[in-house]
mmCIF file of C-alpha atoms (C1' of nucleotides) in Angstrom:
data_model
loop_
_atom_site.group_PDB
_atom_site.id
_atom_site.type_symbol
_atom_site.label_atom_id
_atom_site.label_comp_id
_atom_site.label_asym_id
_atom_site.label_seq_id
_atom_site.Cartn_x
_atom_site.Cartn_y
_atom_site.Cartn_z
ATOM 1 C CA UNK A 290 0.000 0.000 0.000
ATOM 2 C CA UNK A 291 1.017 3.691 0.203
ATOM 3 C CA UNK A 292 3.742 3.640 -3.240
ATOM 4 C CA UNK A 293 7.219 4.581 -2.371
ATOM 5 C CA UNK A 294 7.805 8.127 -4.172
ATOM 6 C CA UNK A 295 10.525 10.124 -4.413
ATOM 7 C CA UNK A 296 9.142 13.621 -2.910
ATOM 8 C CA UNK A 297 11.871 15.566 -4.900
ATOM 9 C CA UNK A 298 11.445 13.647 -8.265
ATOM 10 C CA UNK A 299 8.006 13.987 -7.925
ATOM 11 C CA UNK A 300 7.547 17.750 -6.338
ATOM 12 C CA UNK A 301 10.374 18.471 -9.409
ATOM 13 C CA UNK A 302 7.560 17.473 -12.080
ATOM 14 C CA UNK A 303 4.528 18.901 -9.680
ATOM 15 C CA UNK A 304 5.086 22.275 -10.814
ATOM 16 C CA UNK A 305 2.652 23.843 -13.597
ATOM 17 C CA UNK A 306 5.616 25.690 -14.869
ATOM 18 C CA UNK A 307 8.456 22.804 -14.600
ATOM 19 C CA UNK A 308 5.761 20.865 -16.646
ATOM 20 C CA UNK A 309 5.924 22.897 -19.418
ATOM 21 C CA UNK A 310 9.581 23.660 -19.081
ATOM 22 C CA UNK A 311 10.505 19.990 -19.779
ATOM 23 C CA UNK A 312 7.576 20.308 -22.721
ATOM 24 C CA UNK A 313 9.105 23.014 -24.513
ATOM 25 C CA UNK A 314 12.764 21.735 -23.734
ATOM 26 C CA UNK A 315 11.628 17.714 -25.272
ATOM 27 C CA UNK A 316 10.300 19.800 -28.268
ATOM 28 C CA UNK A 317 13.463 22.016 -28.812
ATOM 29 C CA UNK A 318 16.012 19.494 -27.632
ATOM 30 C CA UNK A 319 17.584 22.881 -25.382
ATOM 31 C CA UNK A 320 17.236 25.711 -24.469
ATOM 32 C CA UNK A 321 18.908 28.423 -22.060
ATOM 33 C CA UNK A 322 16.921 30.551 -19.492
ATOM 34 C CA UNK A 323 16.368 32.909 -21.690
ATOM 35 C CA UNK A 324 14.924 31.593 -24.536
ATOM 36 C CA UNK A 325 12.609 29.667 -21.739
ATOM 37 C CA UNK A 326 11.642 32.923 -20.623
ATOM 38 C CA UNK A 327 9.835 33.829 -23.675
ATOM 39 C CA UNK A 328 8.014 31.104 -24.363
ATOM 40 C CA UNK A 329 6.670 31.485 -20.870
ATOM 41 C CA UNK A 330 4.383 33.425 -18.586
ATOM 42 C CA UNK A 331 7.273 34.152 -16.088
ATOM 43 C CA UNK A 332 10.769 35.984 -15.893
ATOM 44 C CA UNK A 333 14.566 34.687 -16.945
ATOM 45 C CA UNK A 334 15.130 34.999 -13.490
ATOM 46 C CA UNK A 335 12.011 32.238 -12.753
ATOM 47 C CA UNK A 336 12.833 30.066 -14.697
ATOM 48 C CA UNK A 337 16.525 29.998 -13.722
ATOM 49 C CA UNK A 338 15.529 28.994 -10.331
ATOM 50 C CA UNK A 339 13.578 26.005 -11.896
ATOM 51 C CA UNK A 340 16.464 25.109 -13.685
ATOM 52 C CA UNK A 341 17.998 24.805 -10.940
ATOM 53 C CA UNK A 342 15.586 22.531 -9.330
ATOM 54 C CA UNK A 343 15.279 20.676 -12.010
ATOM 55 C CA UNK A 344 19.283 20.585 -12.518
ATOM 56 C CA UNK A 345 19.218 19.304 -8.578
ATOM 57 C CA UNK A 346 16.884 16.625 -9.031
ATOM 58 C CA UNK A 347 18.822 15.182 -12.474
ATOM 59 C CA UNK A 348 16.033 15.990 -15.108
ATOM 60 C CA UNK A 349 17.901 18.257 -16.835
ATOM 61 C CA UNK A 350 21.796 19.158 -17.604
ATOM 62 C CA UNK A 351 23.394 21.916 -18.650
ATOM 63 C CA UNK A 352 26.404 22.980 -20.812
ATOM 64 C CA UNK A 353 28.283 25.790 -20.868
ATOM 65 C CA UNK A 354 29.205 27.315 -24.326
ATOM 66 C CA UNK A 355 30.497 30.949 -24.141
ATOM 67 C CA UNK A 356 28.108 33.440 -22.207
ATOM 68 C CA UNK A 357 25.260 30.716 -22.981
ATOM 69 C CA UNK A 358 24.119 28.072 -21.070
ATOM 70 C CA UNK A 359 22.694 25.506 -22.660
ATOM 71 C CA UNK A 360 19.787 22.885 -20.538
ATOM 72 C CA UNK A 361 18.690 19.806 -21.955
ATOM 73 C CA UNK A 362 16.273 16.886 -20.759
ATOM 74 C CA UNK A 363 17.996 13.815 -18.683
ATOM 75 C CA UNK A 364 15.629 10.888 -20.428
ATOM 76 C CA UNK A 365 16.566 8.661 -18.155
ATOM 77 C CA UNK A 366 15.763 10.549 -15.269
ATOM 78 C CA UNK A 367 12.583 11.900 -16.621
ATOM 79 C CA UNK A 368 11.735 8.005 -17.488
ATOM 80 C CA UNK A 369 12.282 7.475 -13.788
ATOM 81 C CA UNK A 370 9.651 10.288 -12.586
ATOM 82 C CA UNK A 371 6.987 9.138 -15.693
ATOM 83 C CA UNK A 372 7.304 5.504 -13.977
ATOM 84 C CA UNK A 373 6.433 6.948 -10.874
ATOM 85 C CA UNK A 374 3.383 9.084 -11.699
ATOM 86 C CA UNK A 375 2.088 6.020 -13.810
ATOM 87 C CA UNK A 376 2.672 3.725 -10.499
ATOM 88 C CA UNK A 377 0.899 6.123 -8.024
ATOM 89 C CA UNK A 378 -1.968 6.580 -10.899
ATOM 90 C CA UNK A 379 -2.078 2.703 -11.181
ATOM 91 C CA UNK A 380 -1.976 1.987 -7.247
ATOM 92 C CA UNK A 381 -5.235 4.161 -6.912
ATOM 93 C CA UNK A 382 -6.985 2.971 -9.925
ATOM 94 C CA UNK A 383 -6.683 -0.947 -8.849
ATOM 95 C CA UNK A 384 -8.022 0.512 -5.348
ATOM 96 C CA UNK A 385 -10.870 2.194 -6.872
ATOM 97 C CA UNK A 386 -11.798 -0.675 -9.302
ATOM 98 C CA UNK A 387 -12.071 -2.663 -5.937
ATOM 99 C CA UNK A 388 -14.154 -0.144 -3.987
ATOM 100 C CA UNK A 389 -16.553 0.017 -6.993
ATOM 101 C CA UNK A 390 -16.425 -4.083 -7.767
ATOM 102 C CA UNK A 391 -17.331 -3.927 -3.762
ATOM 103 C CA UNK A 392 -19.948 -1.454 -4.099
ATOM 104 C CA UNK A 393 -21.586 -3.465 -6.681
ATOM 105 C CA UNK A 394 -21.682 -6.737 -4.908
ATOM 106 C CA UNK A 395 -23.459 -5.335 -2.607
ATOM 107 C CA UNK A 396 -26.144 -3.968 -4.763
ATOM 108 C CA UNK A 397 -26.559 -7.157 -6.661
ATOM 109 C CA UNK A 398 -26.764 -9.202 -2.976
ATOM 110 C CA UNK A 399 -29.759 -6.661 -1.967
ATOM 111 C CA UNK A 400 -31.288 -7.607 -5.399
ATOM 112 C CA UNK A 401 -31.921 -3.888 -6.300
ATOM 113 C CA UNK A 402 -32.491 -2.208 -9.612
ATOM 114 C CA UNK A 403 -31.554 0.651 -8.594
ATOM 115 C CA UNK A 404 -29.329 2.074 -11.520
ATOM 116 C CA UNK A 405 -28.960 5.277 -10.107
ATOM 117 C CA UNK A 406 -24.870 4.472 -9.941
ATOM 118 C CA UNK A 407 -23.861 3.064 -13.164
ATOM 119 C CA UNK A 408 -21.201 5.048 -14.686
ATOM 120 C CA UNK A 409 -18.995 7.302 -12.035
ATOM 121 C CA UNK F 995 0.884 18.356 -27.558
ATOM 122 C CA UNK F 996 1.182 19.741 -23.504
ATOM 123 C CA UNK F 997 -1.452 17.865 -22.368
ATOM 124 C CA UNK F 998 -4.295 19.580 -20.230
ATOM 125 C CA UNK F 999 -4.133 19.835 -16.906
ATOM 126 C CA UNK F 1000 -6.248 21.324 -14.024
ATOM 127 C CA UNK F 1001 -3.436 22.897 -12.241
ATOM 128 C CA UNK F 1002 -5.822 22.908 -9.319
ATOM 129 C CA UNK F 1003 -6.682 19.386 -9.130
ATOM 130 C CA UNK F 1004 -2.848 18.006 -9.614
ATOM 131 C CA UNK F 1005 -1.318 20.038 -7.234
ATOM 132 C CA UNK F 1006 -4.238 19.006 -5.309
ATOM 133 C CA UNK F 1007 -2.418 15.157 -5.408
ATOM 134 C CA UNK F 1008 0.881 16.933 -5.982
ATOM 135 C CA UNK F 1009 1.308 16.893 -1.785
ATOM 136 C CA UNK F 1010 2.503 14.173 -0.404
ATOM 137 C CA UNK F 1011 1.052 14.502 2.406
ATOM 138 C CA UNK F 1012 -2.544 15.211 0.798
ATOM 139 C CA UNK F 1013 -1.711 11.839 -0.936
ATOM 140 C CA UNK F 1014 -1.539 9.925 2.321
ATOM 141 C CA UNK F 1015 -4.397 11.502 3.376
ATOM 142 C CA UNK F 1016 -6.614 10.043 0.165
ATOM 143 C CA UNK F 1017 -4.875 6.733 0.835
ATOM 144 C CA UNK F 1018 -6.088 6.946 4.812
ATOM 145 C CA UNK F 1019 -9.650 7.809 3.643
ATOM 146 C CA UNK F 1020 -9.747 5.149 0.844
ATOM 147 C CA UNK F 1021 -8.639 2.358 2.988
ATOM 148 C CA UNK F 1022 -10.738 3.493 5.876
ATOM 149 C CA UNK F 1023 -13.818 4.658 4.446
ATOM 150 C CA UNK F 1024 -13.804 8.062 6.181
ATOM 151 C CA UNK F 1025 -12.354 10.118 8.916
ATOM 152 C CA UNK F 1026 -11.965 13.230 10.798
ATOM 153 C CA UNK F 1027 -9.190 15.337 10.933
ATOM 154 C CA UNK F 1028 -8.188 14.762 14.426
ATOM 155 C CA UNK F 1029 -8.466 11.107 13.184
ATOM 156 C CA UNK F 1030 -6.035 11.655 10.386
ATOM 157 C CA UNK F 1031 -3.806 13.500 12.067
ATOM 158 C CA UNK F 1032 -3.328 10.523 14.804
ATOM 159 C CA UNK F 1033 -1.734 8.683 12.102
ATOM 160 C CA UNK F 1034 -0.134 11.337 9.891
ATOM 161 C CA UNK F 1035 3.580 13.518 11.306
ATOM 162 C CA UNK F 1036 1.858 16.440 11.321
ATOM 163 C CA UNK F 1037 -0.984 18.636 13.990
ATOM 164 C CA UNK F 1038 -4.389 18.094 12.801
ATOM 165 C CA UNK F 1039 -4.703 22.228 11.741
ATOM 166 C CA UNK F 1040 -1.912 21.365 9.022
ATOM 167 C CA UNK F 1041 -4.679 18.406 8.495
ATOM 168 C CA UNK F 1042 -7.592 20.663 8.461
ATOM 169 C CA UNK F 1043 -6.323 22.582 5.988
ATOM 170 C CA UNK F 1044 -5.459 20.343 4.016
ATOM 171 C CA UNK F 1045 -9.328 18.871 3.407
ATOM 172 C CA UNK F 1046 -10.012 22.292 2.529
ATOM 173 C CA UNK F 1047 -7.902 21.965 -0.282
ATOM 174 C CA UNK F 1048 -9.204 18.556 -0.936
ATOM 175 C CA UNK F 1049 -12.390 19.710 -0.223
ATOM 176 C CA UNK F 1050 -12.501 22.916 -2.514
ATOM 177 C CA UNK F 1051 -11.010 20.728 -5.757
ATOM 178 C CA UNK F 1052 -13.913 18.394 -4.913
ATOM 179 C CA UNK F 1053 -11.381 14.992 -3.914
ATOM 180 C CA UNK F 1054 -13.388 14.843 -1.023
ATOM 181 C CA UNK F 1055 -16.764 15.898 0.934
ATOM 182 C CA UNK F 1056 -18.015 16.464 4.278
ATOM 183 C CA UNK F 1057 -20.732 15.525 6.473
ATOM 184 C CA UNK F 1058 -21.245 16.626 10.298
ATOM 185 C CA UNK F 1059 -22.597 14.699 13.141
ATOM 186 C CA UNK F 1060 -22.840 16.639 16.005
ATOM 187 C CA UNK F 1061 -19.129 17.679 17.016
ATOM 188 C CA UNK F 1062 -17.841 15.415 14.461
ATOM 189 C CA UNK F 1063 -16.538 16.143 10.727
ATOM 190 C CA UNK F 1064 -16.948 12.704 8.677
ATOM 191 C CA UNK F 1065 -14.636 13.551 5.511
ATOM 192 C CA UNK F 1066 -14.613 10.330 2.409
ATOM 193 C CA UNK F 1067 -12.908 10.697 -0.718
ATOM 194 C CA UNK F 1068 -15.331 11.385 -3.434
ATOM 195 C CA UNK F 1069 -13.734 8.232 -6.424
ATOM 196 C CA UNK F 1070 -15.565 10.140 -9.453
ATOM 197 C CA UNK F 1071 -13.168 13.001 -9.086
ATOM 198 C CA UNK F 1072 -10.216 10.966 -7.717
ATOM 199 C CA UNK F 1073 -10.744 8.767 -10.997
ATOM 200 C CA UNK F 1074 -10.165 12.080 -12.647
ATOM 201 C CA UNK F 1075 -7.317 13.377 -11.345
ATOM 202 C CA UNK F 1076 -5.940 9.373 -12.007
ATOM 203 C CA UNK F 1077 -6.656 9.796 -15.545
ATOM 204 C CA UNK F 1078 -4.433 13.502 -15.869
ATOM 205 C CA UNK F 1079 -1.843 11.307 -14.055
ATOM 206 C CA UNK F 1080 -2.131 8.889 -16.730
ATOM 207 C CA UNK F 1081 -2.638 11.341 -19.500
ATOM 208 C CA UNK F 1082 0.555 13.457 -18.685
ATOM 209 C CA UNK F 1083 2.859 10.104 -17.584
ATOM 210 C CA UNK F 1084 1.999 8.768 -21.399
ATOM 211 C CA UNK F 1085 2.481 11.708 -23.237
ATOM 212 C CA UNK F 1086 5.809 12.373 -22.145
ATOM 213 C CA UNK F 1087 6.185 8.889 -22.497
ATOM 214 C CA UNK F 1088 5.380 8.442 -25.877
ATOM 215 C CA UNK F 1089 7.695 11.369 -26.511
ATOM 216 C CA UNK F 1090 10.723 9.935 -25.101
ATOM 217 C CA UNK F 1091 9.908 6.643 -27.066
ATOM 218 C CA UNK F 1092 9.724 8.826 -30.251
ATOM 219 C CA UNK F 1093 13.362 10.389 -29.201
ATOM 220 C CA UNK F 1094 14.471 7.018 -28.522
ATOM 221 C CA UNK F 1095 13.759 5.397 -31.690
ATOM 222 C CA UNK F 1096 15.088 8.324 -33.941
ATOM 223 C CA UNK F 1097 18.393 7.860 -31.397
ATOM 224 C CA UNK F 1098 18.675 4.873 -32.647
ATOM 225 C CA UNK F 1099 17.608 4.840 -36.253
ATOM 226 C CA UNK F 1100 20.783 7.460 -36.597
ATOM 227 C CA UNK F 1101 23.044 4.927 -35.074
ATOM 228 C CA UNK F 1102 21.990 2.221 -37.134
ATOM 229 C CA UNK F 1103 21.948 4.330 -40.455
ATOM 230 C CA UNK F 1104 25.553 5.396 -39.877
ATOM 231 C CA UNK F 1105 26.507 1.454 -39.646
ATOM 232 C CA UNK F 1106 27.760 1.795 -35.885
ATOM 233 C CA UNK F 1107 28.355 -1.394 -33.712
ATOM 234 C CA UNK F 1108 29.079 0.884 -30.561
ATOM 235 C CA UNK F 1109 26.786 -0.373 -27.988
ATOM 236 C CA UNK F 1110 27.881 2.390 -25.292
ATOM 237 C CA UNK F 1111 23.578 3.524 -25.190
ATOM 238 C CA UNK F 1112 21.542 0.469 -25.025
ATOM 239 C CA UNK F 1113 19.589 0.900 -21.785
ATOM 240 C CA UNK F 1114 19.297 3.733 -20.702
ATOM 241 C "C1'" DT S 718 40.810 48.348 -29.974
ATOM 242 C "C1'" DC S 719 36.820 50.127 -27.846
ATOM 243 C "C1'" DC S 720 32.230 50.038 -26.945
ATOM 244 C "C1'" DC S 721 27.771 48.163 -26.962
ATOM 245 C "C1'" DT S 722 24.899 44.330 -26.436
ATOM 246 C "C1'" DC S 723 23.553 40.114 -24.642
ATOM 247 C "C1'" DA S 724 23.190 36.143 -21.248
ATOM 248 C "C1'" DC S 725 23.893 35.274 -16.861
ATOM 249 C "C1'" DG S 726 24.301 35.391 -11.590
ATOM 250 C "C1'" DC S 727 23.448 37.599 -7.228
ATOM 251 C "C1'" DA S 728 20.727 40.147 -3.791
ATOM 252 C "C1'" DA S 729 16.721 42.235 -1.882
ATOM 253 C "C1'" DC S 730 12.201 42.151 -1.517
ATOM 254 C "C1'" DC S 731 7.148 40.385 -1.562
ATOM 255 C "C1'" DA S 732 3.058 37.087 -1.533
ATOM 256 C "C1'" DA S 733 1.465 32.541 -0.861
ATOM 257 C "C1'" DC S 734 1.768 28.210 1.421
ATOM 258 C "C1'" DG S 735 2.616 24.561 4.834
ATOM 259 C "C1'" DG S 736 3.330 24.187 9.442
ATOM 260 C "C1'" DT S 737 3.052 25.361 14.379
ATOM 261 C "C1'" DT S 738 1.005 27.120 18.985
ATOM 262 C "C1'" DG S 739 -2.718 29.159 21.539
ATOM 263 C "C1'" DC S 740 -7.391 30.051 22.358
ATOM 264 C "C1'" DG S 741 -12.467 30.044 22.275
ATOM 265 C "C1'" DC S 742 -16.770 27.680 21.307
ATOM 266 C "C1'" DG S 743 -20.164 24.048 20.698
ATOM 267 C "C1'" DT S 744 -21.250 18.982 21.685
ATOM 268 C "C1'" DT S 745 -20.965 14.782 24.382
ATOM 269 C "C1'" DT S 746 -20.689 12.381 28.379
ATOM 270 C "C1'" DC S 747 -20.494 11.317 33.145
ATOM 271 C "C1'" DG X 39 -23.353 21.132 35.668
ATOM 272 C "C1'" DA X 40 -18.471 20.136 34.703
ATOM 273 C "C1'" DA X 41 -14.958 17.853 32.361
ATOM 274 C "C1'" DA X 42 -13.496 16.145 27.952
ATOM 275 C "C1'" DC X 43 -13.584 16.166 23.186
ATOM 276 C "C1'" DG X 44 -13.617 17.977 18.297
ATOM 277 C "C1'" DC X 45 -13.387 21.811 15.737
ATOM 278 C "C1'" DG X 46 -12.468 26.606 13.884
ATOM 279 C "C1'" DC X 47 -10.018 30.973 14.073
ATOM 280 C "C1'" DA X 48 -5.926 33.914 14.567
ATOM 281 C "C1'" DA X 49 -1.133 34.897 15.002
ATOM 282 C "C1'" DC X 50 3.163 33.665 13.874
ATOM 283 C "C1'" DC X 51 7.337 31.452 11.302
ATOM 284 C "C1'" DG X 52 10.218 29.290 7.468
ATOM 285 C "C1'" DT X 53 10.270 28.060 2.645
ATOM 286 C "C1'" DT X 54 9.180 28.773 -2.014
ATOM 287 C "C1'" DG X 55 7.898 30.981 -6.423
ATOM 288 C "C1'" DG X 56 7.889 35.364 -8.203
ATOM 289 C "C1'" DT X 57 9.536 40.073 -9.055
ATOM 290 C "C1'" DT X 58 12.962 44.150 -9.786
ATOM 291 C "C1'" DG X 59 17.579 45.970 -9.857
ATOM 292 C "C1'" DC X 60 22.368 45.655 -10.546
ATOM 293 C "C1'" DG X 61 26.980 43.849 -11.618
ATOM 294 C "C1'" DT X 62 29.949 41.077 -14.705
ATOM 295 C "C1'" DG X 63 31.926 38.545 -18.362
ATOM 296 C "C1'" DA X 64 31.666 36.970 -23.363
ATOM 297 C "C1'" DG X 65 30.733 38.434 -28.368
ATOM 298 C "C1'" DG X 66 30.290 41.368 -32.218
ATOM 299 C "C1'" DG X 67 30.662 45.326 -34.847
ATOM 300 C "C1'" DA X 68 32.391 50.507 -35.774
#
DNA sequence: TCCCTCACGCAACCAACGGTTGCGCGTTTC
DNA sequence: GAAACGCGCAACCGTTGGTTGCGTGAGGGA
């Protein structure tokens, strides 16, 4: 019960913004903070501190060429959080299919009609 | 591409602690949040607040008896927030796939036997 | 070469959030 | 009726996501 999750991994993806960093960064291949910046709703200086979350956690890695700084996606790592989310997702779906599976049992054993619950 | 996401509703699952709280309520049917808060590390006011945020993203409703505050985990709107899980996990997933396979139709097209990427 | 621009990092500041303690109020229960 | 219980409200604190402002080093023309 209760899946094991790493809190960092998984607070790393959490955020709205992180989301779509790791979006537009999968899309473009890199990107620096800058050119983040303007495909986003916050500052250069915003999304350098998600970089650096995200840098801390292992989802992304960066490269230093000149006065740029260059991030790109760790697939691995990003793998790694995916295969979480899709476990947590999958751990309360099986419990839900039971509760429901329960809940109709039930119904049947009373003999009832009643379709008042069918779908959700 | 960027799935859609109710920002509300997954940070909503995005705490971990909100997520034990679900799992509590889903294995126990209901409970209060001095209840909770027995078995969770933190005072039952962080608890309280947290099934208002439950509460006001609709993962869970109340009903009073007397001094008592009987919180359960409404499954129609858990089974939604499961499914953005799921949505968001496979479309990054199928990304990475599609990253993977071009990764490797260039290595095959240029004839090379180096097998320094095979997993991951 | 010199200067201007660009990308970045650092610091200060602010609002929101998760957490705590303390307190008051209504409901049970003895 | 009084003690005990469950809850809500308010004040406070640290962290986090966001902003603005400024300094600095790398590039690219005149």
């Amino acid at each position: 019960m209760s899946v094991m999750v790493d809190d960092d991994l998984w607070s790393a993806v959490g955020d709205p913004i992180r989301r779509r960093m790791l979006d537009l960064l999968l899309n473009d291949g890199s990107g620096t903070a800058t050119s983040l910046s303007e495909r986003l709703p916050v500052t250069r200086q915003a999304v350098a501190k998600h970089l650096v979350v995200l840098d801390r956690v292992g989802l992304v890695h960066a490269t230093t060429a000149g006065r740029e700084k260059q991030f790109r996606v760790d697939q691995a790592q990003l793998a790694r959080a995916v295969a979480q989310l899709a476990e947590v997702g999958a751990a309360w779906d099986a419990r839900l299919q039971r509760i429901k599976r329960i809940a109709e049992t039930i119904q049947r054993r009373r003999g009832t009609t009643n379709d008042s619950e069918k779908k959700q």
